[in-house]
mmCIF file of C-alpha atoms and ligand atoms in Angstrom:
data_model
loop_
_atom_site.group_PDB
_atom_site.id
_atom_site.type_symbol
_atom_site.label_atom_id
_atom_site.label_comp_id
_atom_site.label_asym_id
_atom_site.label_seq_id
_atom_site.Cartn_x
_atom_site.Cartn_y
_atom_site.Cartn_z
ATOM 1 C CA UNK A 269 154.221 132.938 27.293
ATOM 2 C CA UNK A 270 155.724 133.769 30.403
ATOM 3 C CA UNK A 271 157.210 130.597 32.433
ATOM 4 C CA UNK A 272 155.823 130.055 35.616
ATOM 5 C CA UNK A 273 157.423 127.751 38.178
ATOM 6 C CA UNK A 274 154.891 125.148 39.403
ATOM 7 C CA UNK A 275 154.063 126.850 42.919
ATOM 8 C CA UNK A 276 153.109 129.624 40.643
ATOM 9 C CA UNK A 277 150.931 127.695 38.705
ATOM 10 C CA UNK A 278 149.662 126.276 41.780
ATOM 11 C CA UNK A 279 148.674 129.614 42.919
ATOM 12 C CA UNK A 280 147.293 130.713 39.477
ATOM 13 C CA UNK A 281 145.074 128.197 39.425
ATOM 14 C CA UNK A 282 143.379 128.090 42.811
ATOM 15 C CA UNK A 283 143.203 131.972 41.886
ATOM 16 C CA UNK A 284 141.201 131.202 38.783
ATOM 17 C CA UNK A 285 138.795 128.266 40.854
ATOM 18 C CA UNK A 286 138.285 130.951 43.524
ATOM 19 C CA UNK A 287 137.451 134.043 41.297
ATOM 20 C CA UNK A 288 135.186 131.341 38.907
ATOM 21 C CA UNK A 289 134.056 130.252 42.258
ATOM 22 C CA UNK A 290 133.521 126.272 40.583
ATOM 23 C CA UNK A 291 133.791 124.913 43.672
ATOM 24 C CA UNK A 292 130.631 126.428 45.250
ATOM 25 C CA UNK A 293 128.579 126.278 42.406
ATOM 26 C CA UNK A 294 128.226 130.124 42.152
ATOM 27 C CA UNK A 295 130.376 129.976 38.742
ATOM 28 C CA UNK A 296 128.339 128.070 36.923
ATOM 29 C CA UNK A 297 125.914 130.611 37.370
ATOM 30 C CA UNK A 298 128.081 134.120 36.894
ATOM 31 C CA UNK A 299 129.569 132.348 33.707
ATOM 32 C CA UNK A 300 126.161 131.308 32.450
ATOM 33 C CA UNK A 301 127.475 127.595 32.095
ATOM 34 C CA UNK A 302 125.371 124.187 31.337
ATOM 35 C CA UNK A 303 126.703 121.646 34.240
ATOM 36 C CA UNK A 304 128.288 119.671 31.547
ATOM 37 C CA UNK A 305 130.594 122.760 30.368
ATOM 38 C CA UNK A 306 131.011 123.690 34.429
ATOM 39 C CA UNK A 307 132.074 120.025 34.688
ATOM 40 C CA UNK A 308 134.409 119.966 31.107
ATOM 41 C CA UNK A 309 136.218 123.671 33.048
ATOM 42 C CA UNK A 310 137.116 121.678 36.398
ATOM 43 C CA UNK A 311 138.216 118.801 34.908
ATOM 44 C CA UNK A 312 140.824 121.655 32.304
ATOM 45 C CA UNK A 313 141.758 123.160 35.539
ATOM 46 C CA UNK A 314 142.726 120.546 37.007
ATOM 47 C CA UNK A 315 144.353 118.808 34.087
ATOM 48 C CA UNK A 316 146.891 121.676 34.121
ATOM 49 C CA UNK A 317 148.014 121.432 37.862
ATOM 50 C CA UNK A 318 151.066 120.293 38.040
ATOM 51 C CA UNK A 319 151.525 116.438 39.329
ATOM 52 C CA UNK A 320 151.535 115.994 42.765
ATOM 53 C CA UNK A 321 154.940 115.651 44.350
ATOM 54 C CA UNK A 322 156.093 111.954 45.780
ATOM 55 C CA UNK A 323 155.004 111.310 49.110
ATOM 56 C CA UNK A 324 157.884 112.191 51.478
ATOM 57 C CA UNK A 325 159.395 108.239 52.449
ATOM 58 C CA UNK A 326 161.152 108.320 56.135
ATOM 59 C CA UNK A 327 164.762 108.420 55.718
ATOM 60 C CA UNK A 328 166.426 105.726 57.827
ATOM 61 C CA UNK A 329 168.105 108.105 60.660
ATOM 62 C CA UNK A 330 171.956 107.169 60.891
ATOM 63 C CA UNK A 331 171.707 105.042 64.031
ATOM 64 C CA UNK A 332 174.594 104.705 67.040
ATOM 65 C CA UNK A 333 173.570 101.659 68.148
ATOM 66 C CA UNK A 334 175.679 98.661 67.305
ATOM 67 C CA UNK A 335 174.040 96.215 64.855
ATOM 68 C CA UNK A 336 173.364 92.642 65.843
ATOM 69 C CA UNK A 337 175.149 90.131 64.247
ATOM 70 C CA UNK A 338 174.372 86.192 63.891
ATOM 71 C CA UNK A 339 175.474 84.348 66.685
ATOM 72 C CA UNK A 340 174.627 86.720 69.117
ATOM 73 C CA UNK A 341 178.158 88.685 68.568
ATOM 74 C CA UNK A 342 178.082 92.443 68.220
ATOM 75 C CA UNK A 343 179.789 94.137 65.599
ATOM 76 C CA UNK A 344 182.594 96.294 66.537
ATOM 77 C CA UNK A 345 181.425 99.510 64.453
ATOM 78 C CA UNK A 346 177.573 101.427 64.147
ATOM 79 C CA UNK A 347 176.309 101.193 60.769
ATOM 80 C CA UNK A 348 178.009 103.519 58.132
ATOM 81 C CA UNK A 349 175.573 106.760 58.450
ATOM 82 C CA UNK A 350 173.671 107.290 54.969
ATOM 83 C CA UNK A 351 174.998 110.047 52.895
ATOM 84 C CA UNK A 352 173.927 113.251 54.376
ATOM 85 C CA UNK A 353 172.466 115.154 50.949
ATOM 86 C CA UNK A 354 171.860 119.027 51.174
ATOM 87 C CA UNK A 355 167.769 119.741 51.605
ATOM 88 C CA UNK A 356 166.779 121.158 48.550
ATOM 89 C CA UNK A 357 166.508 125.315 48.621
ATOM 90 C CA UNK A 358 162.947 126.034 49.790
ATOM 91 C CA UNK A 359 161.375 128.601 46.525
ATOM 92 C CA UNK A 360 161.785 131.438 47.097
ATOM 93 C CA UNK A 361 159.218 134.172 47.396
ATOM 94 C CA UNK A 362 159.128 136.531 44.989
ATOM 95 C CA UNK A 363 156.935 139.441 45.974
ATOM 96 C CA UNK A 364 153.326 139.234 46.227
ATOM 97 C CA UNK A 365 151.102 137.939 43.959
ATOM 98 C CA UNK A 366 147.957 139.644 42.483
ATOM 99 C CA UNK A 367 145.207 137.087 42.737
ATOM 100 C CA UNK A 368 144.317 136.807 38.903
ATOM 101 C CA UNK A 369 141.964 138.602 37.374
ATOM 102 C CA UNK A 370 139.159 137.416 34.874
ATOM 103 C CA UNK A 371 137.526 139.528 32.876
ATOM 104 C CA UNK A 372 133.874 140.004 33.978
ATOM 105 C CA UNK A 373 131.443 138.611 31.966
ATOM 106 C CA UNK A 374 129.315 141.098 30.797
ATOM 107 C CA UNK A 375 125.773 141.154 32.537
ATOM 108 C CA UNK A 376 124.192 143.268 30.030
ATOM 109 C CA UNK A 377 121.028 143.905 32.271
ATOM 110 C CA UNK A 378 123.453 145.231 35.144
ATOM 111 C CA UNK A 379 125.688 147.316 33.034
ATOM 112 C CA UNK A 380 122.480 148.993 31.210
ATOM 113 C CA UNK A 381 120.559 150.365 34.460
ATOM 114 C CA UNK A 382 123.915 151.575 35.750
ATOM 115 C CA UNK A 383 124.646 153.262 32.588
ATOM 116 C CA UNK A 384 120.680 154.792 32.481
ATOM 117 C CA UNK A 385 121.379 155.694 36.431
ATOM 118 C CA UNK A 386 125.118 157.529 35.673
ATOM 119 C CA UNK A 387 124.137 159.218 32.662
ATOM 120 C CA UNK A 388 120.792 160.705 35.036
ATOM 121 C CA UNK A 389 123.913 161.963 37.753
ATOM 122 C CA UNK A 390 125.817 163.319 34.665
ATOM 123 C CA UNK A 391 122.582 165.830 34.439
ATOM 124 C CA UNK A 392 121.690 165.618 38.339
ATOM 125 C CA UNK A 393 120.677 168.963 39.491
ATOM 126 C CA UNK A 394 119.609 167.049 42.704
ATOM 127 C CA UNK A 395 121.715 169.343 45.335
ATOM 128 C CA UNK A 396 123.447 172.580 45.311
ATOM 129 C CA UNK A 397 127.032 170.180 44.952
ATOM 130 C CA UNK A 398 125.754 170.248 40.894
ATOM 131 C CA UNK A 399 126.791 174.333 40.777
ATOM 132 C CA UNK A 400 130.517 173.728 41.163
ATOM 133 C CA UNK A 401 131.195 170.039 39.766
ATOM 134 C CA UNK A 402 133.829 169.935 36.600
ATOM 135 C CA UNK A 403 133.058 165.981 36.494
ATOM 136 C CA UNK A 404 130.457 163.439 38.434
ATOM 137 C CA UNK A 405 133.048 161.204 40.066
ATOM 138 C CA UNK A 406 130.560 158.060 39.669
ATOM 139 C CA UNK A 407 132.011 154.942 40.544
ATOM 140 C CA UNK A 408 134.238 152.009 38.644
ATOM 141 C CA UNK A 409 134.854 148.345 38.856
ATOM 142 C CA UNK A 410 133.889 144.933 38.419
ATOM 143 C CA UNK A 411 130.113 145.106 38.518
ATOM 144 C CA UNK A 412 129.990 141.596 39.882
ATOM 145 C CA UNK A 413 132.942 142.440 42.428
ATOM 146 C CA UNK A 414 132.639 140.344 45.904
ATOM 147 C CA UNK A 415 134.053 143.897 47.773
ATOM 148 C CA UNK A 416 132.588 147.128 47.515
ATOM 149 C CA UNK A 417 133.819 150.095 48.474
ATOM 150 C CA UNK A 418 132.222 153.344 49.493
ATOM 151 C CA UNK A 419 133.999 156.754 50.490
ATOM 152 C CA UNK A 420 133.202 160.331 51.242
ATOM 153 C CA UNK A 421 132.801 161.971 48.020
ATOM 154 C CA UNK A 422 134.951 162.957 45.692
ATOM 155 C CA UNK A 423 138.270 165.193 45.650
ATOM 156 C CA UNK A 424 139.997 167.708 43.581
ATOM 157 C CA UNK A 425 141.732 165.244 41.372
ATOM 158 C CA UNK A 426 138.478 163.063 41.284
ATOM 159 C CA UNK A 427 136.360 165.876 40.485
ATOM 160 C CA UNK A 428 138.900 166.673 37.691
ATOM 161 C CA UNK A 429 139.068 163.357 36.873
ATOM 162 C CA UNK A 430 135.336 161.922 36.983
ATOM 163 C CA UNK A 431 136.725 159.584 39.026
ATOM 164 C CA UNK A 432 136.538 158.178 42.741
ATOM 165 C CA UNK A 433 139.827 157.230 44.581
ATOM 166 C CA UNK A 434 141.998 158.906 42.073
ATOM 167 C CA UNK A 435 144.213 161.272 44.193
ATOM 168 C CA UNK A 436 146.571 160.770 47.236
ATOM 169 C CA UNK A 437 143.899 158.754 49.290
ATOM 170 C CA UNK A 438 143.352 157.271 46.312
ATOM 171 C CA UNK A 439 146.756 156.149 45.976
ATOM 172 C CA UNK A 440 146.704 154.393 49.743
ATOM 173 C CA UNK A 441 143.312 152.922 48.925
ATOM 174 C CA UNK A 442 144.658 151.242 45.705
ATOM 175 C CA UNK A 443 147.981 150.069 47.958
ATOM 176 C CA UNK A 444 145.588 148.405 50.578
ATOM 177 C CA UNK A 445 143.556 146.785 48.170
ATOM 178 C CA UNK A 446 146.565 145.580 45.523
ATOM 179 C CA UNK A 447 149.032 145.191 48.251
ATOM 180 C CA UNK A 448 147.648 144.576 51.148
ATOM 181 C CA UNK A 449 144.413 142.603 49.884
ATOM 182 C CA UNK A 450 146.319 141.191 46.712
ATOM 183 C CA UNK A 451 143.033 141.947 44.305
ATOM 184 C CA UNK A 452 143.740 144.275 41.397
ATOM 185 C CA UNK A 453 141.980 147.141 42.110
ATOM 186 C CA UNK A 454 139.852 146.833 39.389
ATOM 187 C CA UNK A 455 138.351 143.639 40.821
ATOM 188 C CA UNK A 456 136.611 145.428 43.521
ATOM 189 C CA UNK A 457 133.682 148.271 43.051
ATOM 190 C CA UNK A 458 134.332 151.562 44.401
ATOM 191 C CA UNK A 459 131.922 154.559 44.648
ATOM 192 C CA UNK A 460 131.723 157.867 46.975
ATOM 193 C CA UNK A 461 128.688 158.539 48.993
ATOM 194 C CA UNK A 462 128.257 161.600 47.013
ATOM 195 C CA UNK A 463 129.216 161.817 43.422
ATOM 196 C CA UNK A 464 130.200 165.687 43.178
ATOM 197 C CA UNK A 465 132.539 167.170 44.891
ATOM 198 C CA UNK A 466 132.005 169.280 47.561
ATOM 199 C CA UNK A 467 133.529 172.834 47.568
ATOM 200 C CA UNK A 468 136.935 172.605 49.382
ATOM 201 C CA UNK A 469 136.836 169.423 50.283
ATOM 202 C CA UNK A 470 134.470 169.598 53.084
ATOM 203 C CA UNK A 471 132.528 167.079 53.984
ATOM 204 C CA UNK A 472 129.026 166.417 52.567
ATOM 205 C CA UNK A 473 125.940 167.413 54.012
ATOM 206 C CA UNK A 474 123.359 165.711 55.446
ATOM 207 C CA UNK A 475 121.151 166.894 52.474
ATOM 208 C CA UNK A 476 123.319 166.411 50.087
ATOM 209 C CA UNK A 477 124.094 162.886 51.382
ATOM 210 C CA UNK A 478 120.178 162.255 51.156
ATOM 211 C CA UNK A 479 119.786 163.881 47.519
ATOM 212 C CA UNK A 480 122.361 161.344 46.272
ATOM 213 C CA UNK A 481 121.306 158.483 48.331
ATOM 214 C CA UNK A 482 119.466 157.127 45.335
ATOM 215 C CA UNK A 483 122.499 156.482 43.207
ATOM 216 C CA UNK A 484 124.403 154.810 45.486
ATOM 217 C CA UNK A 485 121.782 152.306 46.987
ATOM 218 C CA UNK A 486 121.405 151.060 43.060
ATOM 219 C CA UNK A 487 124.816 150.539 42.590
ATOM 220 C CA UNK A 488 125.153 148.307 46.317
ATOM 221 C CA UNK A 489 121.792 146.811 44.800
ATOM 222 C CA UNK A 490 123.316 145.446 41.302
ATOM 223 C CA UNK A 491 127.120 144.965 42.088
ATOM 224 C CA UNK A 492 125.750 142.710 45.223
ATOM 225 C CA UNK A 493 129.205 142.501 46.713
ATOM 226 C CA UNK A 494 129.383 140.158 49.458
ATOM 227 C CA UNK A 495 131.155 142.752 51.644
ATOM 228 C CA UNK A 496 131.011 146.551 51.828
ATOM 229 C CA UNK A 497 133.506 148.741 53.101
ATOM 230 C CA UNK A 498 132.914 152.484 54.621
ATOM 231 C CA UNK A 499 135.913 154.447 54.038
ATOM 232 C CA UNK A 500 135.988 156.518 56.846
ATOM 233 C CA UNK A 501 133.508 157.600 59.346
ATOM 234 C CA UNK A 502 131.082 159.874 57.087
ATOM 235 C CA UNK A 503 130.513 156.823 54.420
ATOM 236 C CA UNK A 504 129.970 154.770 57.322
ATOM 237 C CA UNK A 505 127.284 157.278 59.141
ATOM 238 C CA UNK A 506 125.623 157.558 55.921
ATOM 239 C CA UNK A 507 125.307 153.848 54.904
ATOM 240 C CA UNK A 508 124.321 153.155 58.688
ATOM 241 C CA UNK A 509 121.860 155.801 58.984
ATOM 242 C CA UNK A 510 123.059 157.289 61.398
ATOM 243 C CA UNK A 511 123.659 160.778 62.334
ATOM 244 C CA UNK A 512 127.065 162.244 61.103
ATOM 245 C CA UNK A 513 129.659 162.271 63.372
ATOM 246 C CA UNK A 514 129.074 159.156 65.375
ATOM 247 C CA UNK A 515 131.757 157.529 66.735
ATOM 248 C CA UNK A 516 132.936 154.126 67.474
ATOM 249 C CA UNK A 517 131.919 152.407 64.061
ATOM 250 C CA UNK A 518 135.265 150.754 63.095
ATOM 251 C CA UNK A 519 136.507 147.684 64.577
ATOM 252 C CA UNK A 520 133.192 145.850 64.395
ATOM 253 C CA UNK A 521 130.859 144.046 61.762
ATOM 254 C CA UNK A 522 127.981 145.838 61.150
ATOM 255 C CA UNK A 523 125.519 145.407 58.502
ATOM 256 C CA UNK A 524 123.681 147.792 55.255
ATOM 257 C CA UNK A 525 120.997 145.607 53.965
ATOM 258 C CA UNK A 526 121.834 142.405 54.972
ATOM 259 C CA UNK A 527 125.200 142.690 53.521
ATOM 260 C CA UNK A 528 128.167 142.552 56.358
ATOM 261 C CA UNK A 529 129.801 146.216 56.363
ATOM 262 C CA UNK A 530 133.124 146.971 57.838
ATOM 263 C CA UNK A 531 133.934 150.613 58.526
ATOM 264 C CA UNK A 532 137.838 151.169 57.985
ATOM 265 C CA UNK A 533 140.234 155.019 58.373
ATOM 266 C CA UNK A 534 139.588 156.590 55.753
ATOM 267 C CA UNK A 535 143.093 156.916 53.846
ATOM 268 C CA UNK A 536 143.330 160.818 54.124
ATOM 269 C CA UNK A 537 143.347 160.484 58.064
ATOM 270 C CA UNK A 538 146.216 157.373 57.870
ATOM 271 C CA UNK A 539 148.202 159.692 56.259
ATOM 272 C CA UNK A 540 147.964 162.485 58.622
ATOM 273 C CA UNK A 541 148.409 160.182 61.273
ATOM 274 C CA UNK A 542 151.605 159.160 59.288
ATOM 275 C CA UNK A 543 152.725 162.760 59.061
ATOM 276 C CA UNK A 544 152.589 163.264 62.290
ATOM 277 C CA UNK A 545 154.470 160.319 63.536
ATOM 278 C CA UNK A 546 156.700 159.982 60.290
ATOM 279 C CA UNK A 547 156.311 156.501 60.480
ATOM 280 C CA UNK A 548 153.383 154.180 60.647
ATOM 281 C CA UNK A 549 150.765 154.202 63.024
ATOM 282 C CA UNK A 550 148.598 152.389 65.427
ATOM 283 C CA UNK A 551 145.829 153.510 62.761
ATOM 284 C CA UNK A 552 147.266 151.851 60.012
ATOM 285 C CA UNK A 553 147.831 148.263 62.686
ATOM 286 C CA UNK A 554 144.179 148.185 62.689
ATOM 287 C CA UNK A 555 143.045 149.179 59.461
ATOM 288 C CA UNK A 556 145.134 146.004 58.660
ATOM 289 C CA UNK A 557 143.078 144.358 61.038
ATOM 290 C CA UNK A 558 140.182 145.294 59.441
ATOM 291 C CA UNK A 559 140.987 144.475 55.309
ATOM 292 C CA UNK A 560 141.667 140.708 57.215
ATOM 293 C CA UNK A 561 138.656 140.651 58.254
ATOM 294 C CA UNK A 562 136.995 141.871 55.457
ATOM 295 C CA UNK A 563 139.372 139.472 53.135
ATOM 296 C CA UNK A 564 138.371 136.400 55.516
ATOM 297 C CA UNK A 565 134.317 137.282 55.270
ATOM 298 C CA UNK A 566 134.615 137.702 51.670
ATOM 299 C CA UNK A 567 136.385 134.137 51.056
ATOM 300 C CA UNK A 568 139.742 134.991 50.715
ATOM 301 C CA UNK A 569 142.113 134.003 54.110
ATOM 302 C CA UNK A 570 144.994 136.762 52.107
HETATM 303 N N1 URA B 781 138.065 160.651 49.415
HETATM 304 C C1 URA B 781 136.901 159.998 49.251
HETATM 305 O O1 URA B 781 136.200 159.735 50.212
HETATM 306 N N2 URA B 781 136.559 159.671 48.013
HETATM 307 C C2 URA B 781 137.312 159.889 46.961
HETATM 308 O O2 URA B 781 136.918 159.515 45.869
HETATM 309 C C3 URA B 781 138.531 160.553 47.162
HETATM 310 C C4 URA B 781 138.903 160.926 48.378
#
């Protein structure tokens, strides 16, 4: 077993009491416990945290002043000064750390409609995107994830693949969510607004963004994430309703459903923007911005 040092375990466990969400109530129901089991978990959880340390006493601080002695005489000499002791090294920080992640458990009734609805897009014949597919890039994650994720549609290496978020975006995506959100990216959901991909990587059509509407308003519908995320403007557009290439949707909470929707740069154009400027950008400063914002509405301060 691999030794942890007790700020570790520390973190570990308020991981755990977040992702079981025990504290709220909520985990008694997504772990399908009786209140006396819910109750018998806390009480474990807590039984491992390490004990508290000592309350901090005030140290006497070496004092100048002369010290009163009987018979109203002052001594000559201050006090002798206590010891001065080296503070103890603060821990150090060791990287970040991946908030833990528990396996999901398995909501039979969610996993089977998703399965019936992916195996109908295996077969979809829905849009002309069907006549040049290799693979239906359909989606992946925790089906009870608190952040969703929705992008374009899929690439080259996610057509190849059958799966969204694979390629170079893909690779920035997984980086904001692992490293900049600290989730494995496997904790979140993540689906394309259209499941095939389009030929040469242009963007989808309004049509075909309509034909495939179907899938992806059941998968928002069971995963129930507390937060969506557009990535990029033609995810957001099409979750919004609104007419492709409006502007001015990032920076600002909006809402799909009742569910709170951020709309973030999509990874391919933070990379331009990077190419460009062979450094970071402003663009990257505010998608930054934005994954707080999501992290803080979806529970998590980062
Ligand atoms: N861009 C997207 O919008 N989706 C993917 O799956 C890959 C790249």
């Amino acid at each position: 077993m691999t030794d942890h040092s007790p700020n570790d375990r520390l973190r570990l466990l308020d991981g755990f009491r977040r992702r079981l969400e025990l504290d709220n109530g909520m985990g008694v129901e997504y772990l399908s416990l009786g209140k006396e089991e819910a109750k018998r978990l806390g009480e474990w959880i807590e039984s491992a945290r390490p004990p508290a340390a000592p309350p901090k006493t005030a140290r006497p601080r070496p004092s100048a002043k002369p010290v009163p002695v009987p018979g109203g005489r002052r001594s000559a000499s201050p006090a002798p000064a206590p010891a001065m002791r080296r503070p103890a090294p603060a821990e150090k920080w060791t990287g970040f750390s991946l908030v833990p992640f528990v396996e999901p458990v398995d909501r039979p009734d969610r996993r089977a409609e998703l399965a019936e609805l992916e195996k109908q897009a295996h077969g979809c014949e829905d849009c002309r995107l069907c006549e040049k597919r290799t693979n239906v890039a359909w989606g992946e994650g925790d089906l009870a994830a608190k952040v969703m994720f929705v992008g374009e549609a899929p690439g080259r290496d996610e057509d190849e693949q059958g799966r969204p978020f694979v390629g170079k975006s893909g690779r920035l995506l997984t980086d904001i969510i692992e490293k900049g959100m600290r989730i494995e990216r496997r904790s979140v959901y993540i689906a394309n607004v259209v499941k095939c991909r389009p030929p040469g990587n242009r963007e989808p059509r309004e049509d075909e963004i309509a034909a495939c509407r179907k899938y992806l308003d059941r998968q928002i519908a069971v995963v129930g994430p507390k937060v969506l995320v557009a990535v990029g403007g033609v995810a957001g557009c099409a979750l919004l309703g609104l007419p492709q290439k409006s502007s001015g949707l990032r920076g600002n909470w909006r809402e799909y459903a009742g569910i709170p929707l951020r709309v973030i740069y999509h990874p391919s154009y933070l990379l331009r923007q990077r190419a460009y400027e062979n450094d970071r950008t402003e663009a990257d400063r505010v998608t930054w911005e934005d994954v707080k914002e999501v992290m803080r509405r979806a529970g998590r301060d980062g």
